[in-house]
PDB file of C-alpha atoms in Angstrom:
ATOM      1  CA  SER A 202     112.649 186.123 -26.255  1.00  0.00           C
ATOM      2  CA  VAL A 203     109.010 185.487 -24.802  1.00  0.00           C
ATOM      3  CA  THR A 204     106.845 185.332 -27.894  1.00  0.00           C
ATOM      4  CA  GLY A 205     103.790 184.624 -29.123  1.00  0.00           C
ATOM      5  CA  ASN A 206     101.944 183.383 -25.822  1.00  0.00           C
ATOM      6  CA  ASN A 207      98.313 183.015 -25.094  1.00  0.00           C
ATOM      7  CA  ILE A 208      97.888 183.736 -21.356  1.00  0.00           C
ATOM      8  CA  ARG A 209      94.393 183.806 -19.799  1.00  0.00           C
ATOM      9  CA  ASN A 210      93.379 183.957 -16.175  1.00  0.00           C
ATOM     10  CA  ALA A 211      95.527 185.755 -14.621  1.00  0.00           C
ATOM     11  CA  GLY A 212      96.297 187.497 -12.353  1.00  0.00           C
ATOM     12  CA  PHE A 213     100.063 188.918 -13.669  1.00  0.00           C
ATOM     13  CA  GLY A 214     100.988 188.252 -16.764  1.00  0.00           C
ATOM     14  CA  ILE A 215     104.502 188.198 -17.955  1.00  0.00           C
ATOM     15  CA  SER A 216     107.452 189.649 -14.955  1.00  0.00           C
ATOM     16  CA  LEU A 217     110.654 190.134 -15.632  1.00  0.00           C
ATOM     17  CA  TRP A 218     113.290 189.992 -12.619  1.00  0.00           C
ATOM     18  CA  SER A 219     116.514 190.682 -12.829  1.00  0.00           C
ATOM     19  CA  THR A 220     119.131 190.398  -9.614  1.00  0.00           C
ATOM     20  CA  ALA A 221     122.167 191.688 -11.005  1.00  0.00           C
ATOM     21  CA  GLN A 222     121.385 192.310 -14.915  1.00  0.00           C
ATOM     22  CA  MET A 223     118.719 191.577 -17.376  1.00  0.00           C
ATOM     23  CA  ASP A 224     119.932 192.491 -21.189  1.00  0.00           C
ATOM     24  CA  ALA A 225     118.247 192.294 -24.269  1.00  0.00           C
ATOM     25  CA  VAL A 226     115.225 190.802 -24.077  1.00  0.00           C
ATOM     26  CA  THR A 227     112.032 191.036 -26.257  1.00  0.00           C
ATOM     27  CA  ILE A 228     108.241 190.205 -25.268  1.00  0.00           C
ATOM     28  CA  SER A 229     106.185 190.712 -28.117  1.00  0.00           C
ATOM     29  CA  ALA A 230     102.160 189.130 -29.707  1.00  0.00           C
ATOM     30  CA  ASN A 231     101.601 187.962 -26.864  1.00  0.00           C
ATOM     31  CA  THR A 232      98.200 187.992 -25.220  1.00  0.00           C
ATOM     32  CA  ILE A 233      97.458 188.526 -21.396  1.00  0.00           C
ATOM     33  CA  ALA A 234      93.823 188.539 -20.107  1.00  0.00           C
ATOM     34  CA  ILE A 235      93.961 189.738 -16.594  1.00  0.00           C
ATOM     35  CA  ALA A 236      91.219 188.390 -14.405  1.00  0.00           C
ATOM     36  CA  GLN A 237      91.754 190.311 -11.565  1.00  0.00           C
ATOM     37  CA  VAL A 238      88.399 190.834 -10.075  1.00  0.00           C
ATOM     38  CA  ALA A 239      87.636 186.792 -10.416  1.00  0.00           C
ATOM     39  CA  ARG A 240      90.567 186.203  -8.436  1.00  0.00           C
ATOM     40  CA  GLY A 241      90.542 189.355  -5.640  1.00  0.00           C
ATOM     41  CA  THR A 242      94.210 190.480  -7.089  1.00  0.00           C
ATOM     42  CA  ALA A 243      94.890 194.332  -5.573  1.00  0.00           C
ATOM     43  CA  ASN A 244      97.305 194.448  -7.297  1.00  0.00           C
ATOM     44  CA  SER A 245      97.739 193.152 -11.283  1.00  0.00           C
ATOM     45  CA  TRP A 246     100.039 193.675 -14.820  1.00  0.00           C
ATOM     46  CA  GLY A 247      99.977 192.649 -17.776  1.00  0.00           C
ATOM     47  CA  ILE A 248     104.358 192.437 -18.556  1.00  0.00           C
ATOM     48  CA  ALA A 249     106.418 194.520 -15.856  1.00  0.00           C
ATOM     49  CA  THR A 250     109.936 194.393 -14.311  1.00  0.00           C
ATOM     50  CA  PHE A 251     109.767 193.426 -10.985  1.00  0.00           C
ATOM     51  CA  PRO A 252     109.481 196.205  -8.199  1.00  0.00           C
ATOM     52  CA  GLY A 253     110.674 193.569  -5.158  1.00  0.00           C
ATOM     53  CA  GLU A 254     113.351 194.809  -2.704  1.00  0.00           C
ATOM     54  CA  GLY A 255     115.843 193.020  -2.605  1.00  0.00           C
ATOM     55  CA  ILE A 256     115.517 191.755  -5.849  1.00  0.00           C
ATOM     56  CA  ASN A 257     117.915 194.734  -7.488  1.00  0.00           C
ATOM     57  CA  GLY A 258     119.122 194.213 -10.640  1.00  0.00           C
ATOM     58  CA  ASP A 259     119.571 196.268 -13.339  1.00  0.00           C
ATOM     59  CA  PHE A 260     117.656 196.003 -17.350  1.00  0.00           C
ATOM     60  CA  SER A 261     118.583 197.541 -20.512  1.00  0.00           C
ATOM     61  CA  ASN A 262     118.085 196.873 -24.274  1.00  0.00           C
ATOM     62  CA  LEU A 263     114.257 195.715 -23.660  1.00  0.00           C
ATOM     63  CA  VAL A 264     111.752 195.476 -26.321  1.00  0.00           C
ATOM     64  CA  ILE A 265     108.422 195.035 -25.561  1.00  0.00           C
ATOM     65  CA  THR A 266     106.148 194.966 -28.791  1.00  0.00           C
ATOM     66  CA  GLY A 267     103.114 194.113 -30.404  1.00  0.00           C
ATOM     67  CA  ASN A 268     101.369 192.462 -26.989  1.00  0.00           C
ATOM     68  CA  VAL A 269      97.758 192.974 -25.992  1.00  0.00           C
ATOM     69  CA  VAL A 270      96.954 193.176 -22.295  1.00  0.00           C
ATOM     70  CA  VAL A 271      93.128 193.005 -21.585  1.00  0.00           C
ATOM     71  CA  PHE A 272      91.844 193.523 -17.985  1.00  0.00           C
ATOM     72  CA  GLU A 273      88.307 192.003 -16.689  1.00  0.00           C
ATOM     73  CA  GLN A 274      85.710 195.183 -17.021  1.00  0.00           C
ATOM     74  CA  GLU A 275      85.667 196.406 -12.801  1.00  0.00           C
ATOM     75  CA  SER A 276      81.936 196.867 -11.773  1.00  0.00           C
ATOM     76  CA  ALA A 277      82.594 198.334  -8.210  1.00  0.00           C
ATOM     77  CA  SER A 278      84.674 199.130  -5.403  1.00  0.00           C
ATOM     78  CA  ARG A 279      87.316 197.191  -3.885  1.00  0.00           C
ATOM     79  CA  ALA A 280      90.470 197.247  -1.889  1.00  0.00           C
ATOM     80  CA  ILE A 281      93.661 198.205  -5.261  1.00  0.00           C
ATOM     81  CA  ILE A 282      97.031 198.713  -4.471  1.00  0.00           C
ATOM     82  CA  GLY A 283      97.376 201.570  -6.858  1.00  0.00           C
ATOM     83  CA  SER A 284     101.347 201.656  -6.996  1.00  0.00           C
ATOM     84  CA  ALA A 285     101.960 198.116  -8.574  1.00  0.00           C
ATOM     85  CA  ASN A 286      98.723 197.997 -10.669  1.00  0.00           C
ATOM     86  CA  TYR A 287      99.132 198.143 -15.082  1.00  0.00           C
ATOM     87  CA  GLY A 288      99.309 197.365 -18.560  1.00  0.00           C
ATOM     88  CA  ILE A 289     103.087 197.749 -19.280  1.00  0.00           C
ATOM     89  CA  GLY A 290     105.252 198.370 -16.171  1.00  0.00           C
ATOM     90  CA  LEU A 291     108.478 199.477 -16.050  1.00  0.00           C
ATOM     91  CA  GLN A 292     109.613 200.057 -12.379  1.00  0.00           C
ATOM     92  CA  ALA A 293     112.031 197.948 -10.562  1.00  0.00           C
ATOM     93  CA  LEU A 294     114.219 198.595  -7.653  1.00  0.00           C
ATOM     94  CA  GLY A 295     117.401 198.727 -10.155  1.00  0.00           C
ATOM     95  CA  ASN A 296     118.383 200.906 -13.020  1.00  0.00           C
ATOM     96  CA  ILE A 297     116.349 200.607 -16.639  1.00  0.00           C
ATOM     97  CA  THR A 298     117.908 201.959 -19.887  1.00  0.00           C
ATOM     98  CA  ASN A 299     117.355 201.943 -23.521  1.00  0.00           C
ATOM     99  CA  THR A 300     113.997 199.937 -23.477  1.00  0.00           C
ATOM    100  CA  MET A 301     111.354 200.407 -26.067  1.00  0.00           C
ATOM    101  CA  VAL A 302     107.512 199.648 -26.006  1.00  0.00           C
ATOM    102  CA  PHE A 303     105.686 200.243 -28.986  1.00  0.00           C
ATOM    103  CA  GLY A 304     102.612 199.010 -30.919  1.00  0.00           C
ATOM    104  CA  ASN A 305     100.990 197.286 -28.127  1.00  0.00           C
ATOM    105  CA  GLU A 306      97.555 197.177 -27.007  1.00  0.00           C
ATOM    106  CA  ILE A 307      95.871 197.689 -23.405  1.00  0.00           C
ATOM    107  CA  VAL A 308      92.160 197.555 -22.225  1.00  0.00           C
ATOM    108  CA  ARG A 309      90.510 198.238 -19.096  1.00  0.00           C
ATOM    109  CA  ALA A 310      93.748 198.606 -17.312  1.00  0.00           C
ATOM    110  CA  PRO A 311      92.176 199.509 -13.852  1.00  0.00           C
ATOM    111  CA  VAL A 312      94.835 202.259 -12.621  1.00  0.00           C
ATOM    112  CA  ARG A 313      97.158 202.826 -15.206  1.00  0.00           C
ATOM    113  CA  GLY A 314      97.895 201.188 -18.688  1.00  0.00           C
ATOM    114  CA  ILE A 315     101.732 202.153 -18.860  1.00  0.00           C
ATOM    115  CA  ALA A 316     103.842 202.968 -15.968  1.00  0.00           C
ATOM    116  CA  ILE A 317     107.541 204.075 -16.159  1.00  0.00           C
ATOM    117  CA  GLY A 318     109.927 204.846 -13.507  1.00  0.00           C
ATOM    118  CA  ILE A 319     109.834 204.104  -9.450  1.00  0.00           C
ATOM    119  CA  LEU A 320     109.591 205.959  -6.412  1.00  0.00           C
ATOM    120  CA  ASP A 321     113.051 205.846  -5.495  1.00  0.00           C
ATOM    121  CA  GLY A 322     115.641 207.915  -5.433  1.00  0.00           C
ATOM    122  CA  ARG A 323     118.293 205.145  -5.312  1.00  0.00           C
ATOM    123  CA  PHE A 324     117.702 204.104  -8.729  1.00  0.00           C
ATOM    124  CA  GLY A 325     116.592 205.459 -12.899  1.00  0.00           C
ATOM    125  CA  THR A 326     115.029 205.420 -15.461  1.00  0.00           C
ATOM    126  CA  SER A 327     117.196 206.339 -19.044  1.00  0.00           C
ATOM    127  CA  ARG A 328     116.645 206.430 -22.536  1.00  0.00           C
ATOM    128  CA  VAL A 329     113.211 204.619 -22.539  1.00  0.00           C
ATOM    129  CA  SER A 330     110.564 205.709 -25.737  1.00  0.00           C
ATOM    130  CA  VAL A 331     107.212 204.564 -25.298  1.00  0.00           C
ATOM    131  CA  ALA A 332     105.270 205.019 -28.945  1.00  0.00           C
ATOM    132  CA  HIS A 333     102.400 203.990 -30.776  1.00  0.00           C
ATOM    133  CA  ASN A 334     100.747 202.210 -28.165  1.00  0.00           C
ATOM    134  CA  ARG A 335      96.720 202.274 -27.532  1.00  0.00           C
ATOM    135  CA  ILE A 336      95.667 202.045 -24.721  1.00  0.00           C
ATOM    136  CA  ILE A 337      92.051 201.928 -23.640  1.00  0.00           C
ATOM    137  CA  ASP A 338      89.657 202.902 -20.817  1.00  0.00           C
ATOM    138  CA  ALA A 339      92.820 203.629 -18.378  1.00  0.00           C
ATOM    139  CA  GLY A 340      91.555 203.934 -14.793  1.00  0.00           C
ATOM    140  CA  SER A 341      88.415 202.023 -15.469  1.00  0.00           C
ATOM    141  CA  THR A 342      88.086 201.263 -11.499  1.00  0.00           C
ATOM    142  CA  PHE A 343      85.624 202.227  -9.118  1.00  0.00           C
ATOM    143  CA  SER A 344      88.265 202.989  -6.410  1.00  0.00           C
ATOM    144  CA  ALA A 345      88.532 205.803  -4.827  1.00  0.00           C
ATOM    145  CA  GLY A 346      92.276 205.131  -3.398  1.00  0.00           C
ATOM    146  CA  ALA A 347      93.481 205.183  -6.793  1.00  0.00           C
ATOM    147  CA  SER A 348      92.265 207.479  -8.851  1.00  0.00           C
ATOM    148  CA  TRP A 349      94.431 210.681  -7.876  1.00  0.00           C
ATOM    149  CA  TYR A 350      97.280 208.604 -10.164  1.00  0.00           C
ATOM    150  CA  SER A 351      95.347 206.554 -12.489  1.00  0.00           C
ATOM    151  CA  ALA A 352      96.262 207.406 -16.561  1.00  0.00           C
ATOM    152  CA  ALA A 353      96.907 206.221 -19.223  1.00  0.00           C
ATOM    153  CA  ILE A 354     100.420 206.868 -18.987  1.00  0.00           C
ATOM    154  CA  SER A 355     102.616 207.888 -15.517  1.00  0.00           C
ATOM    155  CA  LEU A 356     105.946 208.880 -15.344  1.00  0.00           C
ATOM    156  CA  GLN A 357     107.759 209.315 -12.239  1.00  0.00           C
ATOM    157  CA  GLY A 358     111.005 208.856 -10.482  1.00  0.00           C
ATOM    158  CA  ASN A 359     114.326 209.820 -11.874  1.00  0.00           C
ATOM    159  CA  LEU A 360     113.773 209.909 -15.471  1.00  0.00           C
ATOM    160  CA  SER A 361     115.921 211.194 -18.236  1.00  0.00           C
ATOM    161  CA  SER A 362     115.531 211.021 -22.370  1.00  0.00           C
ATOM    162  CA  ILE A 363     112.183 209.410 -22.229  1.00  0.00           C
ATOM    163  CA  ASP A 364     110.059 209.656 -25.301  1.00  0.00           C
ATOM    164  CA  VAL A 365     106.057 209.461 -25.240  1.00  0.00           C
ATOM    165  CA  VAL A 366     105.112 209.960 -28.462  1.00  0.00           C
ATOM    166  CA  ARG A 367     102.193 208.959 -31.312  1.00  0.00           C
ATOM    167  CA  ASN A 368     100.090 207.086 -28.423  1.00  0.00           C
ATOM    168  CA  ARG A 369      96.493 206.822 -28.912  1.00  0.00           C
ATOM    169  CA  LEU A 370      94.355 206.988 -25.780  1.00  0.00           C
ATOM    170  CA  ASP A 371      90.672 206.405 -25.744  1.00  0.00           C
ATOM    171  CA  PHE A 372      88.359 206.804 -23.123  1.00  0.00           C
ATOM    172  CA  LEU A 373      85.019 205.127 -24.105  1.00  0.00           C
ATOM    173  CA  SER A 374      83.436 204.701 -21.269  1.00  0.00           C
ATOM    174  CA  SER A 375      79.696 206.627 -20.493  1.00  0.00           C
ATOM    175  CA  PRO A 376      79.760 207.885 -17.642  1.00  0.00           C
ATOM    176  CA  PHE A 377      83.651 208.970 -18.008  1.00  0.00           C
ATOM    177  CA  ILE A 378      85.195 206.745 -15.986  1.00  0.00           C
ATOM    178  CA  GLY A 379      88.898 207.170 -15.073  1.00  0.00           C
ATOM    179  CA  ARG A 380      91.193 210.014 -14.028  1.00  0.00           C
ATOM    180  CA  TYR A 381      94.076 211.421 -16.023  1.00  0.00           C
ATOM    181  CA  SER A 382      95.295 210.593 -19.794  1.00  0.00           C
ATOM    182  CA  TYR A 383      99.130 211.191 -18.628  1.00  0.00           C
ATOM    183  CA  TRP A 384     100.445 212.383 -14.887  1.00  0.00           C
ATOM    184  CA  SER A 385     103.598 212.444 -13.164  1.00  0.00           C
ATOM    185  CA  PHE A 386     105.633 213.143 -10.062  1.00  0.00           C
ATOM    186  CA  GLU A 387     108.928 214.357 -10.010  1.00  0.00           C
ATOM    187  CA  ASN A 388     108.680 216.467  -6.223  1.00  0.00           C
ATOM    188  CA  GLY A 389     112.165 215.689  -4.982  1.00  0.00           C
ATOM    189  CA  PHE A 390     113.169 213.569  -8.094  1.00  0.00           C
ATOM    190  CA  THR A 391     115.173 214.786 -11.108  1.00  0.00           C
ATOM    191  CA  PHE A 392     113.621 215.113 -14.729  1.00  0.00           C
ATOM    192  CA  THR A 393     115.864 215.398 -17.361  1.00  0.00           C
ATOM    193  CA  ASN A 394     114.754 215.444 -21.340  1.00  0.00           C
ATOM    194  CA  VAL A 395     111.006 213.483 -20.663  1.00  0.00           C
ATOM    195  CA  VAL A 396     109.329 214.801 -23.454  1.00  0.00           C
ATOM    196  CA  VAL A 397     105.166 213.912 -24.225  1.00  0.00           C
ATOM    197  CA  ALA A 398     103.861 214.809 -27.416  1.00  0.00           C
ATOM    198  CA  GLU A 399     101.937 214.245 -30.356  1.00  0.00           C
ATOM    199  CA  ASN A 400      99.922 211.722 -28.789  1.00  0.00           C
ATOM    200  CA  ASN A 401      95.884 211.409 -29.328  1.00  0.00           C
ATOM    201  CA  ALA A 402      93.370 211.239 -26.832  1.00  0.00           C
ATOM    202  CA  THR A 403      90.233 210.482 -27.126  1.00  0.00           C
ATOM    203  CA  ALA A 404      86.532 210.139 -24.651  1.00  0.00           C
ATOM    204  CA  VAL A 405      83.269 209.175 -25.629  1.00  0.00           C
ATOM    205  CA  GLU A 406      81.617 211.950 -22.411  1.00  0.00           C
ATOM    206  CA  GLY A 407      83.894 213.847 -20.398  1.00  0.00           C
ATOM    207  CA  ALA A 408      87.647 214.793 -20.663  1.00  0.00           C
ATOM    208  CA  PRO A 409      90.604 213.262 -18.936  1.00  0.00           C
ATOM    209  CA  THR A 410      92.669 215.675 -17.106  1.00  0.00           C
ATOM    210  CA  ASN A 411      96.354 216.687 -18.382  1.00  0.00           C
ATOM    211  CA  GLY A 412      98.354 215.758 -15.209  1.00  0.00           C
ATOM    212  CA  LEU A 413     101.608 216.213 -15.842  1.00  0.00           C
ATOM    213  CA  THR A 414     104.064 218.527 -13.907  1.00  0.00           C
ATOM    214  CA  ALA A 415     106.198 221.645 -15.531  1.00  0.00           C
ATOM    215  CA  SER A 416     109.739 220.230 -16.368  1.00  0.00           C
ATOM    216  CA  VAL A 417     107.889 218.016 -18.609  1.00  0.00           C
ATOM    217  CA  ILE A 418     108.432 218.892 -22.483  1.00  0.00           C
ATOM    218  CA  GLN A 419     104.727 218.728 -24.244  1.00  0.00           C
ATOM    219  CA  THR A 420     106.020 220.136 -27.673  1.00  0.00           C
ATOM    220  CA  TYR A 421     108.269 217.848 -29.603  1.00  0.00           C
ATOM    221  CA  PRO A 422     111.515 219.878 -29.562  1.00  0.00           C
ATOM    222  CA  PRO A 423     113.734 220.431 -33.536  1.00  0.00           C
ATOM    223  CA  GLN A 424     116.398 217.335 -33.525  1.00  0.00           C
ATOM    224  CA  GLY A 425     119.456 218.219 -31.399  1.00  0.00           C
ATOM    225  CA  ALA A 426     117.423 220.791 -29.490  1.00  0.00           C
ATOM    226  CA  ILE A 427     116.819 219.011 -26.073  1.00  0.00           C
ATOM    227  CA  GLY A 428     120.753 219.075 -25.424  1.00  0.00           C
ATOM    228  CA  PRO A 429     123.139 216.072 -24.319  1.00  0.00           C
ATOM    229  CA  GLN A 430     121.340 212.777 -23.487  1.00  0.00           C
TER     230      GLN A 430
END
């Protein structure tokens, strides 16, 4: 387990590496302050599975809970790599299964608050629950190049049995900065039993856009109604 650490002035917080199989790891009660502007990092994250070519191991039974990830305030346009830029990221060149992300707080993520899945057809993400997280001012970058997929929670790639439920998304900036509350990309991939429901999104000014694609289930089905897992 990785528990109770106070990480400051980081470009990247906690990175999980798997070259074969990582199983049964808990990341909990850590406080992570990301200084992405001062460091000039084009991409950054608080807690993430490492998405590097050649590091092609699988992940299973991860628990990410009770962590606080705070990003430095962005104030001007700069070079951003949006594809690997998030508070918590489950993206890897490997399969990810049986994972829980719950009860975390993510503040001012420049592009995405929580990112699930990777755009690589060789791999899949399955049986993941994202619940009871609070995400504040996701997509707070001023860089236009990342805005088309800036979101509090994003879903992409081959996904099955994914629950995104009872999270709170607050957009407090005035004027509104950001774009999507939820965003998904499934073109060329397979979504099976992907549920995004019973979440609460608020904004002081303006409103985020719901960018979910058609196959995402947005009303939580009754027990036993979503079919085989």
